[in-house]
Amino acid sequence: MTVVAMSRSELSRYETLERVERGEITAREAGDLLRLCRRQVYRLLDRFRADGAAGLISRKRGRPSNRRLSEIYREQILGIVRERYADFGPTLAAEYLAERHGITLSHETLRQLMIDAGLWKPKAAKRARLHQTRNRRERRGELIQVDGSDHDWFEGRGPRCSLLVYIDDATSELMHLEMAESESALSYLQATRTYLERHGKPIAFYSDKHSAFRNNRATADSDGMSHLGRALHKLGVEIICANSPQAKGRVERANSTLQNRLVKAMRLEGISSIEEANTFLPSYLLRHNAQFACPPADPRDAHRPLAPHENVEAEMVWRVERSVTGALALHYNKAMFILEPTPLARTLARKRVHVCEFPDGRIEVRHGEVVLPYRVYDKMQRVNQAEIVENKRLGAALAMAAAIQAVTPHHQQRNNNAPARDSRSVGVFATPRVALGEGRLGTEPPKRRGRPSLPRVKRQLDTVAEEEQSVR
């Protein structure tokens, strides 16, 4: 007994031709049922009468396709993939083959080639997790999702850092990308300022519950706002915090895509520092948006231009309030700021002023819109309280601690509630440069005069030895 494997269409032909043989239908009617011309029906009938059901099986089965890539061409493609794109996915590798090597083929063809060569392992289908869906906003600039992604972006060629991502909810368009040493309030102030100057004011930012966006330790005595929230409120921009990562899934998925594609793009360009990455990101952003962005339902842009009286640079600062003493001095972050005795400064004794720290480290003392001149007397205290650091900026905090400990004693550290600064900041509270390989900053510590002090046990042993010598 012979077993014949037939496809569904071949089985349908077999049943129809049997009806023709039994005289139930004519060849023309069979052609209408099979969507074949009358001549092709007669050809199939001849094969059916000669070989039976086996004569209806396609003779191309088991033979290589006439459009199959040649072995030499296949090996050439796989050689390039092994050399340069071994850890790339088929879709991304196909894009770079077309862009850089002029080799155009579908990502599915490349996927099959990579699977056969052992360069790609098919992913098992995952069971979809159901979440409540939310429609996109209708206008561009109506809702901007914001998040920071801490990742080894340079694959060991440079320091681990965070990428701040701003993506539009209506179009999935990456609005702004910026590398920072850590996901901190000052880095968000800097990135948001750049966003507002470039695109204008959106209706709202949509973020997680990071302390830069939400004051998680707000009390009844405070206004409950973070420094970024206060600045955006002054400019008329809302902040909305999501209750779960799935609620802001658009930016979470963008982070996953960037950790795959951006890392490999920077590897091919030889980028290994934050400065080089920030120079490269605008060109990558355009390429990403050309492939993944979609048009909004409403073509009107919801961004509002900045008004002439709105000073974004002056608002995007770490702002704290301090009291001026009778000696025209104020304290901030274990440093004393002594105001120059101008006519305005003399009237501010026993009154409140604002200390504004910029993301680049500059510090201004303001009364209203007036910037007051000052000089700094910095005297560190001897007591240091343990610092509370969020997980997202733990790496940057450890790097800064190592840099400070390399040149200063362990007790010479600032307040716990001070902003997290990066190593490129300038000004009063700049990070020491010695651990960063930039040379010694400042002067040598003064040397103690006289005989150098010895440990207590060593001094006791020397005293006993001198007594024994005198007895002898």
XYZ file of C-alpha atoms in Angstrom:
472
model
C 0.000 0.000 0.000
C 1.414 3.355 -1.077
C 0.903 6.425 1.128
C 0.631 9.685 -0.820
C 1.050 13.045 0.997
C -1.085 15.740 -0.600
C -1.733 19.351 0.209
C -5.231 20.740 0.677
C -5.333 22.224 -2.837
C -4.081 18.956 -4.393
C -6.705 16.984 -2.489
C -9.378 19.367 -3.789
C -8.168 18.756 -7.359
C -8.293 14.993 -6.805
C -11.921 15.089 -5.631
C -12.979 17.378 -8.509
C -11.276 15.280 -11.187
C -12.907 12.140 -9.800
C -16.272 13.799 -10.332
C -15.263 14.579 -13.922
C -14.306 10.923 -14.456
C -17.664 9.792 -13.092
C -19.442 12.205 -15.457
C -20.991 14.286 -12.700
C -19.531 17.563 -14.022
C -17.896 18.713 -17.247
C -14.278 19.849 -17.688
C -15.442 23.478 -18.033
C -17.328 23.272 -14.706
C -14.276 21.677 -13.083
C -12.136 24.566 -14.327
C -14.542 27.062 -12.753
C -14.375 25.207 -9.425
C -10.579 24.942 -9.467
C -10.061 28.388 -11.049
C -8.095 26.822 -13.923
C -8.448 27.091 -17.672
C -9.984 24.215 -19.636
C -6.639 23.221 -21.160
C -5.030 22.882 -17.692
C -7.926 20.689 -16.529
C -7.294 18.285 -19.417
C -3.568 18.177 -18.572
C -4.411 17.253 -14.985
C -6.861 14.623 -16.221
C -4.142 12.987 -18.335
C -1.766 12.854 -15.356
C -4.573 11.578 -13.108
C -5.438 8.756 -15.540
C -1.783 7.798 -15.979
C -0.475 7.947 -12.375
C -3.543 8.230 -10.193
C -3.463 10.526 -7.137
C 0.364 10.677 -7.217
C 0.191 12.403 -10.607
C -1.473 15.443 -9.044
C 1.358 16.138 -6.587
C 3.457 19.198 -7.456
C 6.685 18.189 -9.136
C 8.516 21.108 -7.495
C 8.180 19.451 -4.114
C 11.571 18.511 -2.636
C 13.507 20.463 -5.268
C 15.355 23.715 -4.528
C 13.632 26.890 -5.659
C 14.748 28.538 -8.875
C 14.993 31.806 -6.918
C 17.184 30.299 -4.213
C 20.343 32.249 -3.351
C 23.527 30.683 -4.619
C 25.855 29.029 -2.123
C 28.608 31.577 -2.813
C 26.257 34.508 -2.181
C 24.898 32.876 1.000
C 28.415 32.369 2.371
C 29.309 35.965 1.530
C 26.310 37.263 3.497
C 26.945 34.965 6.454
C 30.624 35.945 6.487
C 29.722 39.622 6.858
C 27.183 38.817 9.577
C 29.689 36.674 11.502
C 32.357 39.361 11.308
C 30.341 42.483 12.148
C 26.772 41.658 13.179
C 27.036 38.355 15.045
C 24.850 39.493 17.971
C 22.410 41.526 15.844
C 18.840 40.416 15.282
C 17.820 39.508 11.706
C 15.786 42.697 11.196
C 18.550 45.024 12.395
C 21.254 43.074 10.544
C 19.243 43.259 7.301
C 18.996 47.060 7.686
C 22.773 47.464 8.095
C 23.497 45.052 5.224
C 21.402 47.227 2.927
C 22.794 50.510 4.269
C 26.496 49.708 4.502
C 27.062 46.824 2.087
C 24.405 47.258 -0.599
C 22.972 43.774 0.087
C 19.175 43.881 -0.078
C 17.200 40.902 1.195
C 14.220 40.464 3.465
C 14.743 40.045 7.185
C 12.865 36.705 7.049
C 15.322 35.340 4.464
C 18.230 36.500 6.586
C 16.602 35.006 9.672
C 16.440 31.575 8.009
C 20.079 31.872 6.900
C 21.175 32.838 10.420
C 19.177 29.993 11.994
C 20.721 27.431 9.613
C 24.211 28.801 10.390
C 23.614 28.807 14.163
C 23.868 32.603 14.442
C 20.286 33.124 15.628
C 18.101 31.081 17.920
C 14.353 31.374 17.333
C 12.555 32.824 20.318
C 9.806 30.800 21.884
C 6.398 32.431 21.662
C 5.389 33.925 24.998
C 1.887 33.969 26.326
C 0.621 37.516 26.106
C -0.058 39.277 29.399
C -3.331 41.136 29.316
C -3.413 44.763 30.411
C -6.069 47.368 30.055
C -5.489 49.130 26.754
C -5.375 52.875 26.401
C -5.739 54.699 23.106
C -3.042 57.054 21.940
C -3.505 60.759 22.485
C -4.713 62.511 19.366
C -2.232 65.389 19.055
C 1.529 65.564 19.069
C 2.767 67.238 22.255
C -0.352 66.433 24.253
C 1.388 63.827 26.440
C 5.148 63.201 26.558
C 6.273 60.015 28.307
C 9.575 60.368 30.176
C 11.848 57.729 31.661
C 15.497 57.040 32.372
C 17.234 53.802 31.418
C 20.312 52.776 33.416
C 22.344 50.445 31.202
C 25.881 49.588 30.098
C 25.423 51.650 26.949
C 29.116 51.563 25.957
C 29.578 47.812 26.592
C 32.568 48.372 28.875
C 34.257 50.955 26.631
C 33.069 53.750 28.928
C 31.279 54.286 32.242
C 27.839 52.895 32.948
C 25.306 55.713 32.620
C 21.628 56.541 32.107
C 19.741 57.544 28.971
C 16.901 60.022 29.481
C 14.135 59.302 26.955
C 11.296 61.665 25.953
C 8.737 60.047 23.616
C 5.463 61.411 22.272
C 2.384 59.356 23.156
C 0.461 60.206 19.978
C 3.156 59.354 17.424
C 5.779 57.191 19.242
C 8.271 59.828 18.084
C 11.438 60.178 20.111
C 11.415 63.864 21.006
C 14.686 64.044 22.936
C 17.502 61.715 24.024
C 20.267 62.668 26.440
C 22.970 60.688 28.199
C 23.671 61.508 31.859
C 25.865 59.999 34.540
C 22.783 59.127 36.592
C 19.032 59.604 36.597
C 18.969 62.559 38.986
C 17.024 65.775 39.453
C 19.774 67.946 37.955
C 20.084 65.733 34.869
C 16.307 65.896 34.343
C 16.402 69.679 34.795
C 19.065 69.955 32.097
C 17.335 67.561 29.662
C 13.887 69.132 30.173
C 15.309 72.592 29.574
C 16.762 71.401 26.251
C 13.409 69.822 25.337
C 11.438 73.014 26.078
C 13.845 75.214 24.127
C 13.701 72.875 21.121
C 10.011 71.897 20.947
C 8.095 74.265 23.228
C 5.814 73.418 26.147
C 3.734 70.214 25.983
C 0.506 69.855 27.884
C 1.897 67.254 30.302
C 4.829 64.955 31.020
C 4.005 61.351 31.972
C 6.609 59.710 34.218
C 7.126 57.191 36.988
C 7.347 58.062 40.695
C 10.995 59.078 40.568
C 11.885 61.739 43.134
C 12.743 64.174 40.340
C 9.054 64.272 39.368
C 7.286 63.586 42.662
C 8.197 64.563 46.209
C 7.736 61.221 47.947
C 8.520 62.730 51.374
C 6.248 65.761 51.164
C 4.915 67.118 54.473
C 2.192 69.543 55.414
C 4.794 72.296 55.897
C 6.064 72.067 52.307
C 4.396 72.680 48.980
C 4.812 68.987 48.073
C 6.598 69.751 44.788
C 9.918 68.531 43.534
C 12.372 71.020 42.036
C 11.449 69.947 38.501
C 7.748 70.026 39.370
C 8.045 73.569 40.723
C 9.828 74.745 37.559
C 7.282 73.116 35.215
C 4.376 74.486 37.267
C 5.815 77.967 36.847
C 5.937 77.381 33.064
C 2.420 75.916 32.903
C 3.308 72.257 32.225
C 1.702 69.416 34.178
C 3.424 66.304 35.540
C 1.426 63.075 35.742
C 2.929 60.054 37.513
C 2.015 56.548 36.356
C 1.013 53.940 38.912
C 2.811 51.075 37.133
C 5.430 50.568 34.404
C 2.754 49.084 32.120
C 0.834 52.373 32.195
C 3.720 54.095 30.391
C 4.495 51.115 28.190
C 5.384 53.243 25.172
C 8.549 54.607 26.755
C 9.344 51.245 28.398
C 9.257 49.513 25.004
C 11.349 52.331 23.557
C 13.961 51.682 26.262
C 14.089 48.015 25.248
C 14.485 48.931 21.581
C 17.230 51.460 22.339
C 19.139 49.004 24.521
C 19.285 46.742 21.461
C 19.683 49.137 18.522
C 21.409 52.184 20.030
C 24.065 50.090 21.773
C 25.021 48.429 18.489
C 24.920 51.713 16.548
C 27.336 53.332 19.020
C 29.575 50.262 18.843
C 29.836 50.588 15.062
C 30.637 54.312 15.414
C 33.259 53.677 18.131
C 31.508 55.887 20.723
C 32.782 55.386 24.275
C 31.911 58.517 26.294
C 28.869 60.505 27.332
C 29.999 63.574 25.365
C 30.428 61.592 22.144
C 27.069 59.886 22.677
C 25.218 63.184 23.138
C 26.781 64.432 19.890
C 25.655 61.279 18.058
C 22.121 61.008 19.498
C 20.413 63.707 17.334
C 21.327 61.893 14.107
C 20.261 58.542 15.543
C 16.984 60.080 16.721
C 16.091 61.107 13.148
C 16.835 57.631 11.841
C 14.797 55.971 14.587
C 11.778 58.232 14.038
C 11.830 57.666 10.267
C 11.356 53.955 10.908
C 9.112 53.748 13.988
C 7.114 56.997 14.284
C 3.537 57.166 13.027
C 1.319 60.143 12.103
C -1.049 61.521 14.789
C -4.826 61.288 14.522
C -5.035 65.095 14.728
C -2.371 66.995 12.727
C -2.456 70.007 15.073
C 0.585 70.331 17.366
C -0.221 70.795 21.065
C 3.180 72.303 21.903
C 3.005 75.945 23.026
C 5.860 78.350 22.309
C 7.721 79.900 25.216
C 6.525 83.389 26.108
C 9.078 86.246 26.026
C 8.943 86.621 29.821
C 9.521 82.877 30.482
C 13.202 82.296 31.269
C 13.690 78.530 31.070
C 17.328 78.699 32.177
C 16.408 80.628 35.325
C 13.555 78.265 36.196
C 15.273 74.905 35.599
C 17.399 75.065 38.757
C 17.638 73.398 42.155
C 16.016 76.126 44.265
C 16.064 76.315 48.085
C 15.098 79.112 50.459
C 17.497 80.453 53.107
C 17.473 83.207 55.736
C 20.043 86.005 55.649
C 21.751 86.681 58.984
C 22.470 90.103 60.400
C 26.023 89.737 59.060
C 24.619 89.320 55.543
C 25.487 85.624 55.411
C 23.504 82.488 54.669
C 24.248 78.788 54.918
C 23.732 76.237 52.167
C 25.131 72.716 51.923
C 27.781 73.176 54.659
C 29.093 76.334 53.064
C 28.647 79.982 54.061
C 27.672 82.474 51.361
C 28.554 86.031 52.392
C 26.630 88.672 50.443
C 28.462 91.729 49.203
C 27.266 94.762 51.230
C 25.314 96.412 48.403
C 22.393 98.746 49.255
C 19.913 95.981 48.373
C 21.766 93.328 50.376
C 21.749 95.513 53.513
C 17.958 95.597 53.421
C 17.756 91.786 53.307
C 19.071 91.124 56.845
C 16.725 88.662 58.633
C 14.832 88.085 55.378
C 14.522 85.103 53.035
C 16.356 84.671 49.721
C 16.656 81.825 47.198
C 19.805 79.813 46.487
C 19.614 78.488 42.902
C 22.006 75.751 41.755
C 22.223 75.146 37.997
C 22.802 71.701 36.453
C 26.324 72.755 35.424
C 27.235 73.639 39.044
C 26.812 77.426 38.972
C 25.118 78.915 42.031
C 23.134 82.134 42.220
C 21.629 83.876 45.234
C 18.423 85.626 44.205
C 15.965 88.016 45.756
C 13.031 87.990 43.391
C 14.573 88.374 39.939
C 17.720 90.142 41.210
C 20.967 88.153 41.422
C 23.014 89.112 44.490
C 26.841 89.059 44.396
C 28.530 86.962 47.084
C 31.713 85.241 48.186
C 31.999 81.755 49.666
C 33.515 80.634 52.943
C 33.577 76.832 52.827
C 34.292 75.044 56.107
C 33.376 71.373 56.155
C 32.001 69.850 59.340
C 33.387 66.755 61.001
C 30.156 64.764 61.179
C 28.691 62.917 58.204
C 25.245 61.318 58.122
C 24.690 58.188 56.051
C 23.267 59.107 52.664
C 20.058 57.648 51.234
C 20.599 56.933 47.538
C 18.065 55.615 45.065
C 18.898 52.434 43.175
C 18.865 54.203 39.809
C 21.787 56.481 40.744
C 23.715 54.093 42.984
C 26.497 53.611 40.421
C 27.077 57.344 40.001
C 26.973 57.839 43.797
C 29.659 55.179 44.333
C 31.847 56.689 41.600
C 31.537 60.128 43.191
C 32.321 58.708 46.652
C 35.480 57.073 45.291
C 36.527 60.338 43.640
C 35.998 62.324 46.830
C 37.761 59.767 49.041
C 40.811 59.837 46.770
C 41.629 63.438 47.698
C 39.673 64.289 50.849
C 38.976 62.627 54.193
C 35.805 60.592 54.508
C 34.076 63.174 56.687
C 34.332 66.001 54.158
C 31.042 65.403 52.362
C 28.004 67.563 51.764
C 24.434 67.394 52.993
C 22.273 64.341 52.336
C 19.540 66.375 50.638
C 21.903 68.068 48.195
C 21.404 67.365 44.465
C 23.292 64.547 42.767
C 25.915 66.299 40.620
C 27.920 64.785 37.801
C 31.677 64.839 37.411
C 31.556 67.594 34.769
C 29.988 70.174 37.088
C 31.811 73.374 37.989
C 31.536 75.819 40.834
C 31.641 75.579 44.597
C 30.579 71.946 44.935
C 32.382 70.488 41.904
C 33.611 66.911 42.114
C 37.396 66.587 42.705
C 39.253 65.885 39.463
C 42.104 63.674 40.726
C 40.206 60.402 40.490
C 39.010 61.386 37.029
C 42.541 61.697 35.625
C 42.336 65.462 35.043
C 45.186 66.554 37.291
C 45.155 67.930 40.816
C 42.623 70.654 41.535
C 43.474 73.214 44.177
C 46.516 73.349 46.452
C 48.278 70.764 48.542
C 46.960 70.346 52.097
C 49.146 72.231 54.625
C 51.842 70.148 56.236
C 51.946 69.875 60.011
C 54.981 71.393 61.674
C 57.140 69.643 64.237
C 57.542 65.975 64.907
C 55.024 63.823 63.057
C 52.490 62.154 65.302
C 52.718 58.399 65.906
C 50.022 55.928 66.738
C 49.251 55.683 70.434
C 50.568 52.142 70.829
C 53.810 53.066 69.073
C 54.325 56.026 71.411
C 53.779 53.824 74.472
C 56.327 51.270 73.254
C 58.890 54.024 72.649
C 58.337 55.382 76.158
C 58.871 51.941 77.748
C 62.065 51.436 75.740
C 63.453 54.818 76.896
C 62.720 53.958 80.545
C 64.486 50.598 80.271
C 67.482 52.281 78.666
C 67.732 54.804 81.531
C 67.578 52.019 84.165
C 70.442 50.203 82.520
